[in-house]
Every structure is written in C-alpha cells, then in structure tokens.
PDB file of C-alpha atoms in Angstrom:
ATOM      1  CA  UNK A   1      19.468  -0.800  -0.266  1.00 47.00           C
ATOM      2  CA  UNK A   2      17.699  -4.552  -2.045  1.00 47.00           C
ATOM      3  CA  UNK A   3      17.433  -5.721  -5.819  1.00 51.00           C
ATOM      4  CA  UNK A   4      14.657  -5.173  -7.415  1.00 60.00           C
ATOM      5  CA  UNK A   5      12.727  -6.011 -10.557  1.00 73.00           C
ATOM      6  CA  UNK A   6      12.653  -3.571 -12.961  1.00 85.00           C
ATOM      7  CA  UNK A   7      11.149  -0.608 -12.126  1.00 94.00           C
ATOM      8  CA  UNK A   8       8.284   1.158 -14.602  1.00 95.00           C
ATOM      9  CA  UNK A   9      10.070   4.687 -16.339  1.00 94.00           C
ATOM     10  CA  UNK A  10      14.261   6.246 -16.079  1.00 96.00           C
ATOM     11  CA  UNK A  11      13.507   7.000 -12.710  1.00 97.00           C
ATOM     12  CA  UNK A  12      11.920   6.504  -9.155  1.00 97.00           C
ATOM     13  CA  UNK A  13      11.677   8.602  -5.374  1.00 98.00           C
ATOM     14  CA  UNK A  14      12.644   6.776  -2.706  1.00 98.00           C
ATOM     15  CA  UNK A  15      13.714   8.458   1.297  1.00 98.00           C
ATOM     16  CA  UNK A  16      16.975   7.070   2.417  1.00 97.00           C
ATOM     17  CA  UNK A  17      19.551   7.401   5.094  1.00 96.00           C
ATOM     18  CA  UNK A  18      23.467   6.298   5.386  1.00 93.00           C
ATOM     19  CA  UNK A  19      23.500   2.964   6.334  1.00 88.00           C
ATOM     20  CA  UNK A  20      26.836   3.234   8.689  1.00 80.00           C
ATOM     21  CA  UNK A  21      25.380   6.000  10.463  1.00 79.00           C
ATOM     22  CA  UNK A  22      22.210   4.824  12.618  1.00 77.00           C
ATOM     23  CA  UNK A  23      21.371   8.158  13.156  1.00 79.00           C
ATOM     24  CA  UNK A  24      21.576   9.728  10.002  1.00 87.00           C
ATOM     25  CA  UNK A  25      18.703  12.000   8.964  1.00 93.00           C
ATOM     26  CA  UNK A  26      16.646  10.548   5.958  1.00 96.00           C
ATOM     27  CA  UNK A  27      16.827  12.290   2.311  1.00 97.00           C
ATOM     28  CA  UNK A  28      15.242  12.245  -0.357  1.00 98.00           C
ATOM     29  CA  UNK A  29      16.626  10.319  -3.067  1.00 97.00           C
ATOM     30  CA  UNK A  30      16.545   9.675  -7.046  1.00 97.00           C
ATOM     31  CA  UNK A  31      16.683   6.124  -7.840  1.00 96.00           C
ATOM     32  CA  UNK A  32      18.127   5.761 -12.005  1.00 94.00           C
ATOM     33  CA  UNK A  33      19.174   2.246 -12.563  1.00 88.00           C
ATOM     34  CA  UNK A  34      20.877   0.458  -9.619  1.00 88.00           C
ATOM     35  CA  UNK A  35      22.121   3.714  -7.814  1.00 94.00           C
ATOM     36  CA  UNK A  36      20.784   6.638  -5.534  1.00 96.00           C
ATOM     37  CA  UNK A  37      21.022  10.706  -6.456  1.00 96.00           C
ATOM     38  CA  UNK A  38      21.127  12.275  -3.179  1.00 95.00           C
ATOM     39  CA  UNK A  39      19.060  15.224  -4.098  1.00 96.00           C
ATOM     40  CA  UNK A  40      20.218  17.776  -1.661  1.00 94.00           C
ATOM     41  CA  UNK A  41      22.803  18.008  -3.999  1.00 93.00           C
ATOM     42  CA  UNK A  42      20.880  18.912  -6.868  1.00 94.00           C
ATOM     43  CA  UNK A  43      20.664  22.720  -6.495  1.00 93.00           C
ATOM     44  CA  UNK A  44      17.082  23.203  -8.510  1.00 94.00           C
ATOM     45  CA  UNK A  45      15.846  20.412  -5.738  1.00 95.00           C
ATOM     46  CA  UNK A  46      18.380  21.051  -2.524  1.00 92.00           C
ATOM     47  CA  UNK A  47      15.346  23.319  -0.542  1.00 93.00           C
ATOM     48  CA  UNK A  48      13.023  19.881  -0.718  1.00 96.00           C
ATOM     49  CA  UNK A  49      13.290  17.979   2.341  1.00 95.00           C
ATOM     50  CA  UNK A  50      11.198  14.744   2.062  1.00 97.00           C
ATOM     51  CA  UNK A  51       9.609  13.072  -0.624  1.00 98.00           C
ATOM     52  CA  UNK A  52       6.358  14.813   0.709  1.00 98.00           C
ATOM     53  CA  UNK A  53       7.567  17.899   0.265  1.00 98.00           C
ATOM     54  CA  UNK A  54       9.095  17.100  -3.222  1.00 98.00           C
ATOM     55  CA  UNK A  55       4.953  15.696  -3.922  1.00 98.00           C
ATOM     56  CA  UNK A  56       4.026  19.316  -2.502  1.00 98.00           C
ATOM     57  CA  UNK A  57       4.988  20.701  -5.884  1.00 97.00           C
ATOM     58  CA  UNK A  58       4.485  17.824  -7.809  1.00 97.00           C
ATOM     59  CA  UNK A  59       3.749  19.905 -11.395  1.00 96.00           C
ATOM     60  CA  UNK A  60       6.936  22.354 -10.693  1.00 96.00           C
ATOM     61  CA  UNK A  61       8.956  18.783  -9.710  1.00 97.00           C
ATOM     62  CA  UNK A  62       8.644  16.773 -12.373  1.00 97.00           C
ATOM     63  CA  UNK A  63      10.286  17.888 -15.127  1.00 97.00           C
ATOM     64  CA  UNK A  64      13.352  18.699 -12.543  1.00 97.00           C
ATOM     65  CA  UNK A  65      13.419  15.321 -11.833  1.00 97.00           C
ATOM     66  CA  UNK A  66      13.514  14.349 -15.499  1.00 97.00           C
ATOM     67  CA  UNK A  67      16.518  16.476 -15.652  1.00 96.00           C
ATOM     68  CA  UNK A  68      18.458  14.996 -12.949  1.00 96.00           C
ATOM     69  CA  UNK A  69      17.946  11.589 -13.960  1.00 95.00           C
ATOM     70  CA  UNK A  70      18.847  12.081 -17.510  1.00 93.00           C
ATOM     71  CA  UNK A  71      22.548  14.678 -15.645  1.00 89.00           C
ATOM     72  CA  UNK A  72      25.528  13.239 -15.117  1.00 84.00           C
ATOM     73  CA  UNK A  73      26.484  13.340 -11.513  1.00 80.00           C
ATOM     74  CA  UNK A  74      28.110  11.545  -8.243  1.00 88.00           C
ATOM     75  CA  UNK A  75      25.303   8.322  -7.530  1.00 93.00           C
ATOM     76  CA  UNK A  76      25.523   6.626  -4.509  1.00 93.00           C
ATOM     77  CA  UNK A  77      25.385   2.569  -4.581  1.00 90.00           C
ATOM     78  CA  UNK A  78      22.898   0.442  -3.023  1.00 84.00           C
ATOM     79  CA  UNK A  79      25.790  -1.408   0.095  1.00 87.00           C
ATOM     80  CA  UNK A  80      25.896   2.470   1.511  1.00 93.00           C
ATOM     81  CA  UNK A  81      22.207   3.367   1.726  1.00 96.00           C
ATOM     82  CA  UNK A  82      18.590   2.165   4.149  1.00 96.00           C
ATOM     83  CA  UNK A  83      15.438   2.174   2.472  1.00 97.00           C
ATOM     84  CA  UNK A  84      12.934   3.495   4.074  1.00 98.00           C
ATOM     85  CA  UNK A  85       9.303   4.067   3.892  1.00 98.00           C
ATOM     86  CA  UNK A  86       8.909   6.356   0.634  1.00 98.00           C
ATOM     87  CA  UNK A  87       7.005   8.699   2.116  1.00 98.00           C
ATOM     88  CA  UNK A  88       5.694   9.771   5.581  1.00 98.00           C
ATOM     89  CA  UNK A  89       1.484  10.185   4.319  1.00 98.00           C
ATOM     90  CA  UNK A  90      -0.490  12.440   6.610  1.00 98.00           C
ATOM     91  CA  UNK A  91      -3.863  10.677   5.849  1.00 98.00           C
ATOM     92  CA  UNK A  92      -4.750   6.807   4.657  1.00 98.00           C
ATOM     93  CA  UNK A  93      -7.623   6.240   3.009  1.00 98.00           C
ATOM     94  CA  UNK A  94      -8.512   2.291   3.196  1.00 97.00           C
ATOM     95  CA  UNK A  95     -10.223   0.427   0.550  1.00 95.00           C
ATOM     96  CA  UNK A  96     -11.771  -3.055   1.854  1.00 89.00           C
ATOM     97  CA  UNK A  97     -13.745  -5.871  -0.054  1.00 86.00           C
ATOM     98  CA  UNK A  98     -12.236  -4.372  -3.178  1.00 93.00           C
ATOM     99  CA  UNK A  99     -11.949  -7.421  -5.664  1.00 90.00           C
ATOM    100  CA  UNK A 100     -14.500  -9.663  -6.333  1.00 83.00           C
ATOM    101  CA  UNK A 101     -12.486 -12.924  -5.349  1.00 81.00           C
ATOM    102  CA  UNK A 102     -10.816 -11.986  -1.862  1.00 77.00           C
ATOM    103  CA  UNK A 103     -14.439 -11.008  -0.874  1.00 79.00           C
ATOM    104  CA  UNK A 104     -15.763 -13.876  -2.162  1.00 82.00           C
ATOM    105  CA  UNK A 105     -13.338 -15.948  -0.018  1.00 79.00           C
ATOM    106  CA  UNK A 106     -13.489 -14.311   3.318  1.00 75.00           C
ATOM    107  CA  UNK A 107     -17.373 -14.617   3.375  1.00 80.00           C
ATOM    108  CA  UNK A 108     -16.966 -18.211   2.962  1.00 81.00           C
ATOM    109  CA  UNK A 109     -14.190 -18.383   5.870  1.00 78.00           C
ATOM    110  CA  UNK A 110     -15.720 -16.219   8.101  1.00 74.00           C
ATOM    111  CA  UNK A 111     -18.963 -17.999   8.041  1.00 81.00           C
ATOM    112  CA  UNK A 112     -19.335 -19.977  11.758  1.00 82.00           C
ATOM    113  CA  UNK A 113     -19.557 -23.504  11.645  1.00 82.00           C
ATOM    114  CA  UNK A 114     -23.075 -24.551  10.605  1.00 85.00           C
ATOM    115  CA  UNK A 115     -24.152 -21.811   8.823  1.00 86.00           C
ATOM    116  CA  UNK A 116     -24.929 -21.065   5.107  1.00 90.00           C
ATOM    117  CA  UNK A 117     -23.321 -23.577   2.491  1.00 88.00           C
ATOM    118  CA  UNK A 118     -20.385 -22.261   1.088  1.00 87.00           C
ATOM    119  CA  UNK A 119     -22.243 -21.923  -2.386  1.00 88.00           C
ATOM    120  CA  UNK A 120     -25.034 -19.988  -1.010  1.00 89.00           C
ATOM    121  CA  UNK A 121     -22.562 -17.334   0.511  1.00 88.00           C
ATOM    122  CA  UNK A 122     -20.520 -17.232  -2.153  1.00 86.00           C
ATOM    123  CA  UNK A 123     -23.868 -16.364  -4.665  1.00 89.00           C
ATOM    124  CA  UNK A 124     -25.298 -13.755  -2.173  1.00 87.00           C
ATOM    125  CA  UNK A 125     -21.855 -12.230  -1.674  1.00 85.00           C
ATOM    126  CA  UNK A 126     -21.220 -11.404  -5.467  1.00 83.00           C
ATOM    127  CA  UNK A 127     -24.696 -10.402  -5.642  1.00 86.00           C
ATOM    128  CA  UNK A 128     -23.802  -7.750  -2.936  1.00 82.00           C
ATOM    129  CA  UNK A 129     -20.825  -6.824  -4.833  1.00 80.00           C
ATOM    130  CA  UNK A 130     -22.648  -6.358  -8.040  1.00 82.00           C
ATOM    131  CA  UNK A 131     -25.188  -3.960  -5.956  1.00 83.00           C
ATOM    132  CA  UNK A 132     -21.972  -2.057  -4.175  1.00 80.00           C
ATOM    133  CA  UNK A 133     -20.361  -1.527  -7.752  1.00 78.00           C
ATOM    134  CA  UNK A 134     -23.717  -0.434  -9.121  1.00 81.00           C
ATOM    135  CA  UNK A 135     -24.242   2.005  -6.394  1.00 81.00           C
ATOM    136  CA  UNK A 136     -21.431   3.488  -6.568  1.00 79.00           C
ATOM    137  CA  UNK A 137     -20.079   2.785  -3.156  1.00 86.00           C
ATOM    138  CA  UNK A 138     -16.442   1.671  -1.835  1.00 93.00           C
ATOM    139  CA  UNK A 139     -16.414   0.746   1.810  1.00 92.00           C
ATOM    140  CA  UNK A 140     -13.013   3.226   2.420  1.00 96.00           C
ATOM    141  CA  UNK A 141     -11.926   3.779   6.445  1.00 96.00           C
ATOM    142  CA  UNK A 142      -8.948   5.233   7.758  1.00 96.00           C
ATOM    143  CA  UNK A 143      -5.497   4.112   8.762  1.00 97.00           C
ATOM    144  CA  UNK A 144      -3.106   5.565  11.171  1.00 98.00           C
ATOM    145  CA  UNK A 145       0.472   6.721  10.141  1.00 98.00           C
ATOM    146  CA  UNK A 146       2.037   5.334  12.923  1.00 98.00           C
ATOM    147  CA  UNK A 147       1.495   1.892  11.429  1.00 98.00           C
ATOM    148  CA  UNK A 148       3.803   2.884   8.545  1.00 98.00           C
ATOM    149  CA  UNK A 149       7.552   1.010   7.833  1.00 98.00           C
ATOM    150  CA  UNK A 150       9.873   0.550   5.678  1.00 98.00           C
ATOM    151  CA  UNK A 151       9.766  -1.875   2.502  1.00 98.00           C
ATOM    152  CA  UNK A 152      12.591  -4.266   4.078  1.00 98.00           C
ATOM    153  CA  UNK A 153      12.380  -3.481   7.771  1.00 98.00           C
ATOM    154  CA  UNK A 154      10.659  -6.225  10.253  1.00 98.00           C
ATOM    155  CA  UNK A 155       6.895  -6.734  10.990  1.00 98.00           C
ATOM    156  CA  UNK A 156       6.370  -7.007  14.603  1.00 98.00           C
ATOM    157  CA  UNK A 157       3.628  -9.267  15.570  1.00 98.00           C
ATOM    158  CA  UNK A 158       2.113  -7.813  18.745  1.00 97.00           C
ATOM    159  CA  UNK A 159       1.832 -10.361  21.664  1.00 95.00           C
ATOM    160  CA  UNK A 160      -1.944  -9.832  21.843  1.00 96.00           C
ATOM    161  CA  UNK A 161      -1.932 -10.790  17.812  1.00 97.00           C
ATOM    162  CA  UNK A 162      -2.936 -14.388  17.191  1.00 96.00           C
ATOM    163  CA  UNK A 163      -3.908 -14.769  13.289  1.00 97.00           C
ATOM    164  CA  UNK A 164      -1.967 -11.930  11.633  1.00 98.00           C
ATOM    165  CA  UNK A 165      -2.102 -12.522   7.993  1.00 98.00           C
ATOM    166  CA  UNK A 166      -0.922  -9.842   4.873  1.00 98.00           C
ATOM    167  CA  UNK A 167      -2.779  -8.006   2.034  1.00 97.00           C
ATOM    168  CA  UNK A 168      -0.380  -6.943  -0.252  1.00 98.00           C
ATOM    169  CA  UNK A 169      -2.043  -3.721  -2.525  1.00 98.00           C
ATOM    170  CA  UNK A 170      -1.796  -1.172  -4.998  1.00 98.00           C
ATOM    171  CA  UNK A 171      -1.480   2.780  -3.116  1.00 98.00           C
ATOM    172  CA  UNK A 172      -1.696   5.774  -5.109  1.00 98.00           C
ATOM    173  CA  UNK A 173       0.145   8.907  -4.354  1.00 98.00           C
ATOM    174  CA  UNK A 174      -1.467  11.818  -3.813  1.00 98.00           C
ATOM    175  CA  UNK A 175       0.176  15.034  -5.694  1.00 98.00           C
ATOM    176  CA  UNK A 176      -2.392  17.505  -6.170  1.00 97.00           C
ATOM    177  CA  UNK A 177      -5.025  18.149  -3.339  1.00 98.00           C
ATOM    178  CA  UNK A 178      -8.368  16.380  -4.193  1.00 98.00           C
ATOM    179  CA  UNK A 179     -11.935  17.373  -2.699  1.00 98.00           C
ATOM    180  CA  UNK A 180     -14.974  16.439  -4.211  1.00 98.00           C
ATOM    181  CA  UNK A 181     -13.445  15.477  -7.657  1.00 98.00           C
ATOM    182  CA  UNK A 182     -15.054  13.215  -9.985  1.00 97.00           C
ATOM    183  CA  UNK A 183     -13.958  10.274 -11.143  1.00 97.00           C
ATOM    184  CA  UNK A 184     -13.122  11.575 -14.613  1.00 97.00           C
ATOM    185  CA  UNK A 185     -10.424  13.977 -13.022  1.00 98.00           C
ATOM    186  CA  UNK A 186      -9.090  11.907 -10.191  1.00 98.00           C
ATOM    187  CA  UNK A 187      -6.241  10.353 -11.705  1.00 98.00           C
ATOM    188  CA  UNK A 188      -5.123  13.697 -12.252  1.00 98.00           C
ATOM    189  CA  UNK A 189      -4.858  14.199  -8.472  1.00 98.00           C
ATOM    190  CA  UNK A 190      -2.561  11.209  -8.282  1.00 98.00           C
ATOM    191  CA  UNK A 191       1.201  11.164  -8.796  1.00 98.00           C
ATOM    192  CA  UNK A 192       2.781   8.059  -8.072  1.00 98.00           C
ATOM    193  CA  UNK A 193       1.830   4.742  -6.811  1.00 98.00           C
ATOM    194  CA  UNK A 194       3.930   2.286  -4.528  1.00 98.00           C
ATOM    195  CA  UNK A 195       3.381  -0.919  -2.591  1.00 98.00           C
ATOM    196  CA  UNK A 196       1.792  -1.291   0.593  1.00 98.00           C
ATOM    197  CA  UNK A 197       0.652  -4.257   2.525  1.00 98.00           C
ATOM    198  CA  UNK A 198      -1.832  -3.952   4.718  1.00 97.00           C
ATOM    199  CA  UNK A 199      -1.374  -6.147   7.275  1.00 98.00           C
ATOM    200  CA  UNK A 200      -4.737  -7.185   9.848  1.00 97.00           C
ATOM    201  CA  UNK A 201      -4.835  -9.228  12.790  1.00 96.00           C
ATOM    202  CA  UNK A 202      -8.540 -11.471  11.354  1.00 94.00           C
ATOM    203  CA  UNK A 203      -8.918 -12.409  15.250  1.00 94.00           C
ATOM    204  CA  UNK A 204      -9.968  -8.517  15.750  1.00 91.00           C
ATOM    205  CA  UNK A 205     -11.556  -7.492  12.493  1.00 91.00           C
ATOM    206  CA  UNK A 206     -14.862  -7.919  14.120  1.00 88.00           C
ATOM    207  CA  UNK A 207     -16.215  -6.821  17.544  1.00 86.00           C
ATOM    208  CA  UNK A 208     -17.913  -9.673  18.675  1.00 83.00           C
ATOM    209  CA  UNK A 209     -18.678  -7.695  21.819  1.00 86.00           C
ATOM    210  CA  UNK A 210     -20.748  -5.311  19.755  1.00 86.00           C
ATOM    211  CA  UNK A 211     -21.953  -7.029  16.892  1.00 82.00           C
ATOM    212  CA  UNK A 212     -23.823  -4.089  16.131  1.00 83.00           C
ATOM    213  CA  UNK A 213     -21.308  -1.556  15.804  1.00 85.00           C
ATOM    214  CA  UNK A 214     -19.122  -4.152  13.395  1.00 85.00           C
ATOM    215  CA  UNK A 215     -15.810  -3.888  12.812  1.00 89.00           C
ATOM    216  CA  UNK A 216     -12.562  -2.247  14.639  1.00 91.00           C
ATOM    217  CA  UNK A 217     -10.359  -1.304  12.198  1.00 91.00           C
ATOM    218  CA  UNK A 218      -7.954   0.543  15.226  1.00 94.00           C
ATOM    219  CA  UNK A 219      -6.772  -2.823  16.549  1.00 92.00           C
ATOM    220  CA  UNK A 220      -6.967  -4.853  13.509  1.00 94.00           C
ATOM    221  CA  UNK A 221      -4.643  -2.490  11.149  1.00 97.00           C
ATOM    222  CA  UNK A 222      -2.994  -0.351  12.878  1.00 97.00           C
ATOM    223  CA  UNK A 223      -0.541  -1.571  14.981  1.00 97.00           C
ATOM    224  CA  UNK A 224       3.282  -0.048  14.394  1.00 98.00           C
ATOM    225  CA  UNK A 225       4.849  -1.950  11.558  1.00 98.00           C
ATOM    226  CA  UNK A 226       1.749  -2.763  10.298  1.00 98.00           C
ATOM    227  CA  UNK A 227       2.086  -1.272   6.820  1.00 98.00           C
ATOM    228  CA  UNK A 228       5.207  -1.565   5.143  1.00 98.00           C
ATOM    229  CA  UNK A 229       5.222   0.663   2.075  1.00 98.00           C
ATOM    230  CA  UNK A 230       7.266   0.869  -0.700  1.00 97.00           C
ATOM    231  CA  UNK A 231      10.592   0.229  -2.209  1.00 97.00           C
ATOM    232  CA  UNK A 232       9.582   3.338  -4.236  1.00 98.00           C
ATOM    233  CA  UNK A 233       7.108   6.274  -4.748  1.00 98.00           C
ATOM    234  CA  UNK A 234       7.057   5.374  -8.711  1.00 98.00           C
ATOM    235  CA  UNK A 235       5.192   8.498 -10.821  1.00 98.00           C
ATOM    236  CA  UNK A 236       2.164   7.873 -12.395  1.00 98.00           C
ATOM    237  CA  UNK A 237       3.194   8.935 -15.902  1.00 96.00           C
ATOM    238  CA  UNK A 238       5.206   5.592 -15.916  1.00 97.00           C
ATOM    239  CA  UNK A 239       2.948   3.085 -14.703  1.00 97.00           C
ATOM    240  CA  UNK A 240       0.108   3.257 -17.547  1.00 91.00           C
ATOM    241  CA  UNK A 241      -3.079   1.117 -16.526  1.00 95.00           C
ATOM    242  CA  UNK A 242      -3.629   1.256 -12.809  1.00 97.00           C
ATOM    243  CA  UNK A 243      -6.338  -1.318 -13.741  1.00 96.00           C
ATOM    244  CA  UNK A 244      -3.821  -3.952 -15.495  1.00 95.00           C
ATOM    245  CA  UNK A 245      -1.342  -4.401 -12.952  1.00 97.00           C
ATOM    246  CA  UNK A 246      -0.113  -7.805 -11.216  1.00 97.00           C
ATOM    247  CA  UNK A 247      -0.176  -8.387  -7.276  1.00 98.00           C
ATOM    248  CA  UNK A 248       1.626 -11.123  -6.111  1.00 98.00           C
ATOM    249  CA  UNK A 249       2.931 -11.891  -2.582  1.00 98.00           C
ATOM    250  CA  UNK A 250       4.710 -14.857  -1.735  1.00 98.00           C
ATOM    251  CA  UNK A 251       5.811 -16.398   1.772  1.00 98.00           C
ATOM    252  CA  UNK A 252       8.759 -17.822   2.241  1.00 98.00           C
ATOM    253  CA  UNK A 253       8.958 -18.122  -1.582  1.00 98.00           C
ATOM    254  CA  UNK A 254       5.549 -19.392  -2.261  1.00 98.00           C
ATOM    255  CA  UNK A 255       3.831 -17.669  -4.238  1.00 98.00           C
ATOM    256  CA  UNK A 256      -0.184 -16.742  -2.186  1.00 98.00           C
ATOM    257  CA  UNK A 257      -1.297 -14.035  -4.171  1.00 97.00           C
ATOM    258  CA  UNK A 258      -1.243 -13.405  -7.530  1.00 97.00           C
ATOM    259  CA  UNK A 259      -4.147 -10.938  -9.243  1.00 96.00           C
ATOM    260  CA  UNK A 260      -4.618  -8.161 -11.395  1.00 96.00           C
ATOM    261  CA  UNK A 261      -6.242  -5.132 -10.514  1.00 97.00           C
ATOM    262  CA  UNK A 262      -8.859  -6.311 -13.405  1.00 94.00           C
ATOM    263  CA  UNK A 263     -10.090  -7.751 -10.811  1.00 92.00           C
ATOM    264  CA  UNK A 264     -11.274  -4.677  -8.378  1.00 94.00           C
ATOM    265  CA  UNK A 265     -14.670  -3.457  -8.086  1.00 93.00           C
ATOM    266  CA  UNK A 266     -14.103  -0.003  -7.967  1.00 95.00           C
ATOM    267  CA  UNK A 267     -10.996   1.448  -9.712  1.00 96.00           C
ATOM    268  CA  UNK A 268      -8.227   3.688  -8.575  1.00 98.00           C
ATOM    269  CA  UNK A 269      -9.999   6.793  -9.420  1.00 97.00           C
ATOM    270  CA  UNK A 270     -13.576   5.277  -7.961  1.00 96.00           C
ATOM    271  CA  UNK A 271     -11.253   4.960  -5.311  1.00 97.00           C
ATOM    272  CA  UNK A 272     -10.173   8.103  -4.926  1.00 98.00           C
ATOM    273  CA  UNK A 273     -13.062  10.466  -5.794  1.00 98.00           C
ATOM    274  CA  UNK A 274     -15.261   8.267  -3.372  1.00 97.00           C
ATOM    275  CA  UNK A 275     -12.664   9.615  -0.775  1.00 98.00           C
ATOM    276  CA  UNK A 276     -12.391  13.016  -1.866  1.00 98.00           C
ATOM    277  CA  UNK A 277     -16.258  14.296  -1.253  1.00 97.00           C
ATOM    278  CA  UNK A 278     -15.305  13.490   2.412  1.00 97.00           C
ATOM    279  CA  UNK A 279     -11.869  14.186   2.956  1.00 97.00           C
ATOM    280  CA  UNK A 280      -9.706  16.397   1.588  1.00 98.00           C
ATOM    281  CA  UNK A 281      -6.759  14.232   0.159  1.00 98.00           C
ATOM    282  CA  UNK A 282      -3.065  15.871   0.605  1.00 98.00           C
ATOM    283  CA  UNK A 283       0.044  15.537  -1.479  1.00 98.00           C
ATOM    284  CA  UNK A 284       1.979  12.369  -0.002  1.00 98.00           C
ATOM    285  CA  UNK A 285      -1.545  11.058   1.163  1.00 98.00           C
ATOM    286  CA  UNK A 286      -2.149   7.488   0.483  1.00 98.00           C
ATOM    287  CA  UNK A 287      -5.415   5.936  -1.178  1.00 98.00           C
ATOM    288  CA  UNK A 288      -4.875   1.969  -0.132  1.00 98.00           C
ATOM    289  CA  UNK A 289      -6.923  -0.151  -3.280  1.00 98.00           C
ATOM    290  CA  UNK A 290      -7.761  -3.185  -1.362  1.00 96.00           C
ATOM    291  CA  UNK A 291      -5.929  -6.365  -1.399  1.00 95.00           C
ATOM    292  CA  UNK A 292      -6.464  -9.362  -3.704  1.00 95.00           C
ATOM    293  CA  UNK A 293      -7.617 -13.330  -2.730  1.00 91.00           C
ATOM    294  CA  UNK A 294      -4.794 -15.071  -1.293  1.00 94.00           C
ATOM    295  CA  UNK A 295      -4.429 -14.360   1.855  1.00 92.00           C
ATOM    296  CA  UNK A 296      -3.623 -16.253   5.471  1.00 94.00           C
ATOM    297  CA  UNK A 297      -7.528 -16.743   5.991  1.00 89.00           C
ATOM    298  CA  UNK A 298      -7.921 -18.405   2.530  1.00 88.00           C
ATOM    299  CA  UNK A 299      -4.839 -20.579   2.999  1.00 93.00           C
ATOM    300  CA  UNK A 300      -5.636 -21.555   6.551  1.00 93.00           C
ATOM    301  CA  UNK A 301      -2.011 -20.406   6.663  1.00 96.00           C
ATOM    302  CA  UNK A 302      -1.113 -17.133   8.982  1.00 98.00           C
ATOM    303  CA  UNK A 303       1.953 -15.264   9.688  1.00 98.00           C
ATOM    304  CA  UNK A 304       4.325 -17.210  12.110  1.00 97.00           C
ATOM    305  CA  UNK A 305       7.740 -15.750  13.784  1.00 97.00           C
ATOM    306  CA  UNK A 306      10.161 -16.165  10.746  1.00 98.00           C
ATOM    307  CA  UNK A 307       8.386 -15.653   8.514  1.00 98.00           C
ATOM    308  CA  UNK A 308       9.344 -13.672   5.331  1.00 98.00           C
ATOM    309  CA  UNK A 309       6.677 -12.091   2.508  1.00 98.00           C
ATOM    310  CA  UNK A 310       8.350 -10.342  -0.314  1.00 98.00           C
ATOM    311  CA  UNK A 311       5.614  -8.661  -2.244  1.00 98.00           C
ATOM    312  CA  UNK A 312       5.767  -7.237  -5.753  1.00 98.00           C
ATOM    313  CA  UNK A 313       3.521  -5.110  -8.118  1.00 98.00           C
ATOM    314  CA  UNK A 314       4.094  -4.475 -12.175  1.00 97.00           C
ATOM    315  CA  UNK A 315       6.559  -1.852 -12.509  1.00 97.00           C
ATOM    316  CA  UNK A 316       7.247  -0.612  -8.638  1.00 98.00           C
ATOM    317  CA  UNK A 317       9.919  -2.920  -7.427  1.00 97.00           C
ATOM    318  CA  UNK A 318       9.379  -4.885  -4.653  1.00 97.00           C
ATOM    319  CA  UNK A 319       9.210  -5.285  -0.648  1.00 98.00           C
ATOM    320  CA  UNK A 320      10.651  -7.888   1.979  1.00 98.00           C
ATOM    321  CA  UNK A 321       9.499  -7.952   5.422  1.00 98.00           C
ATOM    322  CA  UNK A 322      10.660 -10.440   8.193  1.00 98.00           C
ATOM    323  CA  UNK A 323       7.750 -11.267  10.973  1.00 98.00           C
ATOM    324  CA  UNK A 324       8.954 -11.152  14.421  1.00 98.00           C
ATOM    325  CA  UNK A 325       7.416 -11.446  17.854  1.00 95.00           C
ATOM    326  CA  UNK A 326       7.362  -8.214  19.991  1.00 93.00           C
ATOM    327  CA  UNK A 327       9.878  -8.461  22.661  1.00 84.00           C
ATOM    328  CA  UNK A 328       8.761  -9.195  26.179  1.00 66.00           C
TER     329      UNK A 328
END
C-alpha cells in the first residue's frame, strides 16, 4: 500500500490482497490511519465478500463501518498488502466535455491547420457550453469495466496507440439504486467518491472515415488498464461539497492538471440525475464527472513508456501509475 495524502474522514474502504501470495483472494478492507482492517474478521460484516456487496446494503453497512473503525482490533500493515481497484463496477457512465476551460482548450487543439482563428474557436465553444448548461444536456457515454485497473498498477499502452493522454476525474460511486431521480435527490444515491484517470487514445476519438457518426469511445477509452481507479472509496458523508474539490495530476512530478470541480458545467447531482433518466444505476456503478484543463493535447506532451502519473483529489488520496508499452 502506498503512502497517501490525508483522507477525508476517519475511514475509507478499499480492496486488498496479501502481497506475499500472487493467488491471494482480494478482500474488502477498512482503511483507518495507515493500517487496514480485514472486514472478513468483523462478525457483523464478514458475510460481505467485496466492496460492491457492502455498497448494495450501504444504509445498513455504514453505521457498522463507523463502529468497526472505532473498535480496537488487529490491523494489517501496508507493506503486507497489494491495493486493487476499490470496486468492480457493473456500469461506468462517463461525462465528456464537462469542464469549461478543458473543453475550450480541446476545441482549439483539435482545430485543423488553417481553420478558424483560436479566439473564434474559444468564443464559439464558450457559447456552446452556455447553451448546453441552459438546456440541461450533459454529454454522457458508456465505459467498460474491463478497462479498470488498480491505483498503483501499470497503464499498458497498446501497440496501436500513438497519442495516449491523461484525464484525471472525480468519480461518484453509487450506493442506493438510482432510476429517474431528480437532481435535488441525486446525491442521496451516491455512497462514496474515488479517483479515476480516464486515459484516452486521442488519435482515435474521432472517426475520420465516418465523420457523420462522430466519436469512437470504444477504442479511445476502453483498452485494458485505461481506467486506473482508487485508491479507496471515501464515504460521501466525509467528502463535503463535491463541487469544491481540487483535482491535480502530476506527470513525472510536474503539475499538468490543477483545477477545482467548481469549473464543472454540470455538477455531480445533475450528472447522476441525467444518467439515471436512461440507465438504472446500480450499487458500485461509477459516474465519472469529466476532466479539467491540462491534458496532454493542451501541453503538446502525450504519454510515453516510463512516465509516472500521480493523481490526487482533495480528501481521496493519491494514485500513481507507470506507463509501459504493450508486450510484443
């Protein structure tokens, strides 16, 4: 288990296995301070074999987790544990183009050579976002759970991927099932928050051979390991206002993204509500909320083998992922 910045609140949830045994079964653990309580050893919680199982009974489980965090007992030291993605979602709903500055920067970066002047692109993009916000129409698409990897695992760049890019995001984790919920009640269905890095193959985002179809999110975002997740699930009750968290990504120690969630066009409640109008959101599902400005396209510096991405969000810890080439 890696050293992390302070977590919001007295505890968080994670998924762990014994580092000494490669075939060790993952188990849900309660993170308190720098140690982990194996929840299989807690009589009231031992029947829950995964964090998703805990999320399925979140209203009942949360008081039991509070009690377990305050009860003396054997804790496991970090050096003995491997940290996995904190939850295995059934569904991932991803929000695109949800930070004003990020959208403007992308629009300028993707403008063809000899196209519109940058200031015109910025003005037209800003007007488009104002219109979307007024019409209450977020842009949400589907991600694949098979892209999820652990918070300290390698990100594998496929042989075909020429322009891998980072996109650090706040992820809302569903507790209570949500179907057609209004925005004013949407946060009641969010059990926890965690960190996601929505790695993207920029060169295949747009289908040049089929411009009338538009974007190809399957190839652009869903390669194995393209969604580092975690390290932990921090209960929503501890996080405070999800609209006022700082999102920071460092590449090899250099800050590339550093923005607060105040720059979102649609806040967490509106995104969860919008997604739930079509999809029944289930416990453990993720709603990714978009990425702020400062991705590789903006800097003209995309990911390379050997790069290390370090992502933090206020109160949610840190994830660190090294980039490697796909094995031949």
